[in-house]
Amino acid sequence: MLGYLFITIVVLLLFIFTYQHVRRFFSESKKQQTTGLSGYYLVSHTYEETNHPSHYYGVFQQGEHSYTLELTLQLYLQIKPPMRGKLVVQDGKVQSFEP
């Protein structure tokens, strides 16, 4: 009986810690706060979150680093991934992206 209780607690803790880790991983990787980021980057893809109001995001890569940053509607429509260009970021939002 004590063995079943121990196994149940271990499995329950395993699920709890796994859930917390996965949730933290997705929340951190989705919206990273970057300030003063600039340089030449590759836009690998863009996507839209359809919450009210809609938010637009682009995934920018340079070497091994990848950043998910918020875009304006104008930039979202202008950028056609994959595309390379000069990126300027301020307060976690893309100010300009010039191919």
PDB file of C-alpha atoms in Angstrom:
ATOM      1  CA  MET A   1       0.000   0.000   0.000  1.00  0.00           C
ATOM      2  CA  LEU A   2       2.797   2.405   0.866  1.00  0.00           C
ATOM      3  CA  GLY A   3       4.510   1.567  -2.444  1.00  0.00           C
ATOM      4  CA  TYR A   4       1.409   2.538  -4.458  1.00  0.00           C
ATOM      5  CA  LEU A   5       1.191   5.843  -2.604  1.00  0.00           C
ATOM      6  CA  PHE A   6       4.863   6.588  -3.303  1.00  0.00           C
ATOM      7  CA  ILE A   7       4.532   5.764  -7.026  1.00  0.00           C
ATOM      8  CA  THR A   8       1.373   7.894  -7.305  1.00  0.00           C
ATOM      9  CA  ILE A   9       3.106  10.886  -5.695  1.00  0.00           C
ATOM     10  CA  VAL A  10       6.182  10.517  -7.945  1.00  0.00           C
ATOM     11  CA  VAL A  11       4.056  10.293 -11.119  1.00  0.00           C
ATOM     12  CA  LEU A  12       1.940  13.258 -10.018  1.00  0.00           C
ATOM     13  CA  LEU A  13       5.039  15.378  -9.346  1.00  0.00           C
ATOM     14  CA  LEU A  14       6.489  14.333 -12.710  1.00  0.00           C
ATOM     15  CA  PHE A  15       3.364  15.584 -14.514  1.00  0.00           C
ATOM     16  CA  ILE A  16       3.279  18.842 -12.550  1.00  0.00           C
ATOM     17  CA  PHE A  17       6.935  19.703 -13.200  1.00  0.00           C
ATOM     18  CA  THR A  18       6.688  18.712 -16.871  1.00  0.00           C
ATOM     19  CA  TYR A  19       3.603  20.895 -17.341  1.00  0.00           C
ATOM     20  CA  GLN A  20       5.273  23.891 -15.658  1.00  0.00           C
ATOM     21  CA  HIS A  21       8.439  23.484 -17.726  1.00  0.00           C
ATOM     22  CA  VAL A  22       6.571  23.243 -21.041  1.00  0.00           C
ATOM     23  CA  ARG A  23       4.356  26.219 -20.198  1.00  0.00           C
ATOM     24  CA  ARG A  24       7.347  28.366 -19.186  1.00  0.00           C
ATOM     25  CA  PHE A  25       9.285  27.337 -22.305  1.00  0.00           C
ATOM     26  CA  PHE A  26       6.493  28.386 -24.670  1.00  0.00           C
ATOM     27  CA  SER A  27       5.727  31.645 -22.887  1.00  0.00           C
ATOM     28  CA  GLU A  28       9.412  32.709 -22.836  1.00  0.00           C
ATOM     29  CA  SER A  29      10.179  31.709 -26.406  1.00  0.00           C
ATOM     30  CA  LYS A  30       7.075  33.310 -27.831  1.00  0.00           C
ATOM     31  CA  LYS A  31       7.488  36.860 -26.585  1.00  0.00           C
ATOM     32  CA  GLN A  32      11.051  37.757 -25.750  1.00  0.00           C
ATOM     33  CA  GLN A  33      11.650  41.320 -24.630  1.00  0.00           C
ATOM     34  CA  THR A  34      14.565  42.721 -26.570  1.00  0.00           C
ATOM     35  CA  THR A  35      15.650  46.336 -26.616  1.00  0.00           C
ATOM     36  CA  GLY A  36      18.097  48.063 -28.870  1.00  0.00           C
ATOM     37  CA  LEU A  37      18.508  45.059 -31.173  1.00  0.00           C
ATOM     38  CA  SER A  38      19.846  45.881 -34.636  1.00  0.00           C
ATOM     39  CA  GLY A  39      21.757  44.168 -37.427  1.00  0.00           C
ATOM     40  CA  TYR A  40      21.186  41.884 -40.394  1.00  0.00           C
ATOM     41  CA  TYR A  41      18.700  39.082 -39.767  1.00  0.00           C
ATOM     42  CA  LEU A  42      16.777  36.413 -41.654  1.00  0.00           C
ATOM     43  CA  VAL A  43      12.992  36.392 -41.295  1.00  0.00           C
ATOM     44  CA  SER A  44      12.163  32.690 -41.191  1.00  0.00           C
ATOM     45  CA  HIS A  45       8.394  33.086 -40.881  1.00  0.00           C
ATOM     46  CA  THR A  46       5.617  35.419 -39.753  1.00  0.00           C
ATOM     47  CA  TYR A  47       2.319  34.700 -38.050  1.00  0.00           C
ATOM     48  CA  GLU A  48      -0.777  36.428 -36.685  1.00  0.00           C
ATOM     49  CA  GLU A  49      -2.472  35.998 -33.318  1.00  0.00           C
ATOM     50  CA  THR A  50      -6.167  36.547 -33.861  1.00  0.00           C
ATOM     51  CA  ASN A  51      -6.998  37.782 -30.390  1.00  0.00           C
ATOM     52  CA  HIS A  52      -8.940  41.014 -30.299  1.00  0.00           C
ATOM     53  CA  PRO A  53      -7.046  43.166 -31.369  1.00  0.00           C
ATOM     54  CA  SER A  54      -4.827  41.120 -33.682  1.00  0.00           C
ATOM     55  CA  HIS A  55      -1.073  40.994 -33.098  1.00  0.00           C
ATOM     56  CA  TYR A  56       1.504  40.223 -35.767  1.00  0.00           C
ATOM     57  CA  TYR A  57       4.848  38.523 -35.129  1.00  0.00           C
ATOM     58  CA  GLY A  58       7.981  37.708 -37.091  1.00  0.00           C
ATOM     59  CA  VAL A  59      10.679  35.194 -36.244  1.00  0.00           C
ATOM     60  CA  PHE A  60      14.126  36.710 -36.898  1.00  0.00           C
ATOM     61  CA  GLN A  61      17.284  34.587 -36.930  1.00  0.00           C
ATOM     62  CA  GLN A  62      20.969  35.474 -36.787  1.00  0.00           C
ATOM     63  CA  GLY A  63      23.370  32.567 -36.398  1.00  0.00           C
ATOM     64  CA  GLU A  64      22.105  30.327 -33.619  1.00  0.00           C
ATOM     65  CA  HIS A  65      19.924  33.043 -32.067  1.00  0.00           C
ATOM     66  CA  SER A  66      16.238  33.367 -32.809  1.00  0.00           C
ATOM     67  CA  TYR A  67      13.919  36.207 -31.741  1.00  0.00           C
ATOM     68  CA  THR A  68      10.146  36.447 -31.971  1.00  0.00           C
ATOM     69  CA  LEU A  69       9.204  40.116 -32.248  1.00  0.00           C
ATOM     70  CA  GLU A  70       5.989  42.037 -32.716  1.00  0.00           C
ATOM     71  CA  LEU A  71       5.412  43.647 -36.133  1.00  0.00           C
ATOM     72  CA  THR A  72       3.148  46.448 -37.323  1.00  0.00           C
ATOM     73  CA  LEU A  73       0.468  45.496 -39.838  1.00  0.00           C
ATOM     74  CA  GLN A  74       2.340  47.376 -42.573  1.00  0.00           C
ATOM     75  CA  LEU A  75       5.567  45.429 -41.958  1.00  0.00           C
ATOM     76  CA  TYR A  76       3.648  42.157 -41.622  1.00  0.00           C
ATOM     77  CA  LEU A  77       2.166  42.641 -45.085  1.00  0.00           C
ATOM     78  CA  GLN A  78       5.468  43.865 -46.567  1.00  0.00           C
ATOM     79  CA  ILE A  79       7.699  41.003 -45.363  1.00  0.00           C
ATOM     80  CA  LYS A  80       7.603  37.791 -47.414  1.00  0.00           C
ATOM     81  CA  PRO A  81       9.660  35.080 -45.630  1.00  0.00           C
ATOM     82  CA  PRO A  82      12.336  33.881 -46.064  1.00  0.00           C
ATOM     83  CA  MET A  83      13.921  37.306 -46.396  1.00  0.00           C
ATOM     84  CA  ARG A  84      17.164  38.926 -45.217  1.00  0.00           C
ATOM     85  CA  GLY A  85      17.496  42.529 -44.178  1.00  0.00           C
ATOM     86  CA  LYS A  86      18.557  45.119 -41.634  1.00  0.00           C
ATOM     87  CA  LEU A  87      16.469  44.969 -38.465  1.00  0.00           C
ATOM     88  CA  VAL A  88      16.014  47.777 -35.937  1.00  0.00           C
ATOM     89  CA  VAL A  89      14.126  46.941 -32.712  1.00  0.00           C
ATOM     90  CA  GLN A  90      13.041  49.227 -29.901  1.00  0.00           C
ATOM     91  CA  ASP A  91      11.066  48.151 -26.798  1.00  0.00           C
ATOM     92  CA  GLY A  92      10.480  44.650 -28.181  1.00  0.00           C
ATOM     93  CA  LYS A  93       8.805  45.930 -31.367  1.00  0.00           C
ATOM     94  CA  VAL A  94      10.261  46.101 -34.848  1.00  0.00           C
ATOM     95  CA  GLN A  95      10.813  49.742 -35.844  1.00  0.00           C
ATOM     96  CA  SER A  96      12.131  49.001 -39.325  1.00  0.00           C
ATOM     97  CA  PHE A  97      13.186  46.110 -41.550  1.00  0.00           C
ATOM     98  CA  GLU A  98      14.916  47.004 -44.805  1.00  0.00           C
ATOM     99  CA  PRO A  99      15.798  44.253 -47.308  1.00  0.00           C
TER     100      PRO A  99
END
